[in-house]
Short mmCIF file of C-alpha atoms in Angstrom, two decimals:
data_model
loop_
_atom_site.label_atom_id
_atom_site.label_comp_id
_atom_site.label_asym_id
_atom_site.label_seq_id
_atom_site.Cartn_x
_atom_site.Cartn_y
_atom_site.Cartn_z
CA UNK A 1 117.34 164.44 -122.91
CA UNK A 2 114.56 162.67 -120.80
CA UNK A 3 113.74 160.45 -117.78
CA UNK A 4 112.60 157.65 -117.96
CA UNK A 5 111.44 155.76 -114.55
CA UNK A 6 110.39 152.46 -115.59
CA UNK A 7 107.47 149.95 -113.26
CA UNK A 8 108.41 148.03 -110.76
CA UNK A 9 107.90 148.55 -107.21
CA UNK A 10 106.25 151.99 -106.17
CA UNK A 11 107.36 151.14 -102.48
CA UNK A 12 110.92 149.80 -103.41
CA UNK A 13 110.85 152.49 -106.01
CA UNK A 14 110.88 156.16 -103.79
CA UNK A 15 113.03 154.07 -101.15
CA UNK A 16 115.64 154.21 -103.46
CA UNK A 17 115.17 157.18 -105.11
CA UNK A 18 114.81 158.44 -101.92
CA UNK A 19 118.63 157.15 -100.80
CA UNK A 20 119.99 157.84 -103.79
CA UNK A 21 119.41 161.45 -102.93
CA UNK A 22 118.01 162.22 -106.06
CA UNK A 23 114.01 162.87 -106.14
CA UNK A 24 115.13 167.06 -105.79
CA UNK A 25 117.65 166.61 -109.53
CA UNK A 26 114.25 164.96 -111.24
CA UNK A 27 112.11 168.00 -110.08
CA UNK A 28 114.72 170.63 -110.86
CA UNK A 29 114.98 168.56 -114.43
CA UNK A 30 111.68 168.94 -115.17
CA UNK A 31 110.76 171.57 -113.73
CA UNK A 32 113.08 173.14 -116.25
CA UNK A 33 111.60 171.59 -119.36
CA UNK A 34 113.16 167.78 -119.20
CA UNK A 35 110.20 165.68 -120.52
CA UNK A 36 108.97 162.33 -117.89
CA UNK A 37 107.93 159.21 -119.16
CA UNK A 38 106.91 157.22 -115.89
CA UNK A 39 105.96 153.40 -116.34
CA UNK A 40 103.49 152.00 -113.99
CA UNK A 41 105.47 152.92 -110.61
CA UNK A 42 107.04 154.84 -113.01
CA UNK A 43 104.16 156.98 -113.04
CA UNK A 44 103.38 156.31 -109.25
CA UNK A 45 106.63 158.12 -108.04
CA UNK A 46 105.37 161.69 -110.71
CA UNK A 47 102.51 161.96 -108.00
CA UNK A 48 102.29 164.08 -105.00
CA UNK A 49 102.52 160.58 -102.72
CA UNK A 50 102.55 156.90 -104.30
CA UNK A 51 99.75 156.46 -102.01
CA UNK A 52 98.03 155.71 -104.50
CA UNK A 53 99.70 152.34 -105.83
CA UNK A 54 98.32 148.52 -105.36
CA UNK A 55 101.83 147.07 -105.27
CA UNK A 56 102.83 145.04 -101.44
CA UNK A 57 104.43 146.92 -99.33
CA UNK A 58 107.62 145.06 -99.54
CA UNK A 59 109.47 147.93 -97.95
CA UNK A 60 109.19 150.68 -96.32
CA UNK A 61 110.52 153.48 -97.64
CA UNK A 62 111.49 156.40 -94.54
CA UNK A 63 108.45 158.86 -97.12
CA UNK A 64 106.12 158.29 -99.30
CA UNK A 65 106.57 161.61 -100.28
CA UNK A 66 107.52 160.99 -104.33
CA UNK A 67 108.28 163.31 -107.46
CA UNK A 68 105.13 165.56 -107.25
CA UNK A 69 105.79 166.68 -111.09
CA UNK A 70 102.51 165.87 -111.40
CA UNK A 71 99.92 167.42 -108.56
CA UNK A 72 96.91 164.60 -108.86
CA UNK A 73 97.54 160.48 -108.34
CA UNK A 74 97.60 158.47 -110.10
CA UNK A 75 96.45 154.78 -110.05
CA UNK A 76 97.81 152.25 -112.96
CA UNK A 77 96.68 149.44 -114.25
CA UNK A 78 92.82 150.39 -113.21
CA UNK A 79 90.65 147.92 -113.12
CA UNK A 80 86.94 148.11 -112.79
CA UNK A 81 84.60 145.62 -110.86
CA UNK A 82 83.38 142.88 -112.42
CA UNK A 83 80.25 141.85 -111.66
CA UNK A 84 79.83 139.00 -112.74
CA UNK A 85 82.96 137.86 -109.52
CA UNK A 86 82.75 135.61 -107.30
CA UNK A 87 84.97 137.90 -105.22
CA UNK A 88 82.75 139.87 -102.81
CA UNK A 89 86.85 142.30 -101.70
CA UNK A 90 87.32 145.53 -102.08
CA UNK A 91 87.65 147.61 -105.68
CA UNK A 92 90.22 149.30 -107.03
CA UNK A 93 87.67 151.93 -106.38
CA UNK A 94 86.48 151.25 -103.52
CA UNK A 95 90.20 151.84 -102.18
CA UNK A 96 91.19 154.93 -103.73
CA UNK A 97 87.45 156.70 -101.48
CA UNK A 98 89.15 154.81 -98.92
CA UNK A 99 92.03 156.90 -99.89
CA UNK A 100 89.56 160.29 -100.18
CA UNK A 101 88.39 159.56 -95.93
CA UNK A 102 91.74 161.09 -95.35
CA UNK A 103 93.14 162.83 -98.56
CA UNK A 104 90.97 164.91 -101.24
CA UNK A 105 93.96 165.40 -103.93
CA UNK A 106 92.02 163.73 -106.83
CA UNK A 107 92.84 160.27 -108.32
CA UNK A 108 93.67 159.16 -112.33
CA UNK A 109 92.77 155.09 -112.35
CA UNK A 110 94.17 155.10 -115.17
CA UNK A 111 93.15 152.00 -116.99
CA UNK A 112 95.74 149.38 -119.55
CA UNK A 113 96.55 151.18 -122.36
CA UNK A 114 95.38 154.52 -121.80
CA UNK A 115 97.89 157.19 -121.06
CA UNK A 116 98.18 160.90 -119.56
CA UNK A 117 100.22 163.98 -121.80
CA UNK A 118 101.78 166.75 -119.82
CA UNK A 119 103.00 169.82 -121.46
CA UNK A 120 102.84 173.32 -119.82
CA UNK A 121 99.18 173.81 -118.63
CA UNK A 122 97.68 170.87 -120.62
CA UNK A 123 96.69 167.42 -119.11
CA UNK A 124 95.08 165.08 -122.15
CA UNK A 125 94.59 161.46 -122.11
CA UNK A 126 95.65 159.63 -124.40
CA UNK A 127 95.77 155.94 -125.76
CA UNK A 128 92.98 153.16 -126.78
CA UNK A 129 91.87 153.53 -123.01
CA UNK A 130 89.55 155.35 -120.91
CA UNK A 131 89.69 156.96 -117.96
CA UNK A 132 88.23 157.46 -114.39
CA UNK A 133 88.27 160.24 -111.86
CA UNK A 134 87.54 160.33 -108.38
CA UNK A 135 87.81 162.84 -106.68
CA UNK A 136 86.51 163.28 -102.45
CA UNK A 137 83.08 163.19 -101.91
CA UNK A 138 81.76 163.38 -105.13
CA UNK A 139 80.67 159.76 -107.88
CA UNK A 140 83.68 159.30 -110.38
CA UNK A 141 83.60 160.82 -113.72
CA UNK A 142 84.70 158.78 -117.30
CA UNK A 143 86.62 159.84 -119.92
CA UNK A 144 87.65 158.72 -123.15
CA UNK A 145 90.37 159.35 -124.96
CA UNK A 146 91.93 163.04 -126.31
CA UNK A 147 89.80 164.36 -123.36
CA UNK A 148 91.23 167.15 -121.98
CA UNK A 149 91.79 167.45 -117.79
CA UNK A 150 93.52 170.41 -117.10
CA UNK A 151 91.90 170.59 -114.99
CA UNK A 152 93.49 168.47 -112.54
CA UNK A 153 96.65 170.78 -112.86
CA UNK A 154 94.62 173.23 -110.17
#
């Protein structure tokens, strides 16, 4: 009745989906109307690539190409920089900006408790937390639950 893709390590998940030869079957099933629910790594692999994951590269998949169910990237578990932190390393926003040095695809930074519902040509941000949309060469945009993000499908 539907596909539920759980979490875990995105590198391992995409390696196994390709190894099992089921990427095309999943794409086609979803294209033909089968519901898809992706959680954490399962949301990463719904994207064109898994290049905006937060995971450690515990394996080297033959490709970073993912299911391509949506035409944008997702960064699940998005964390905002803590201005009171003594950590001086890269923030998630910094890392996504590095991604955008080489890629044009928009990235949705989904905070804990937020999710996207995509039905037809409609994308709605749901849950009790907001999300950031990060695009190459543009400032990050904040969106609250209930926002329509249909522009991500263009």
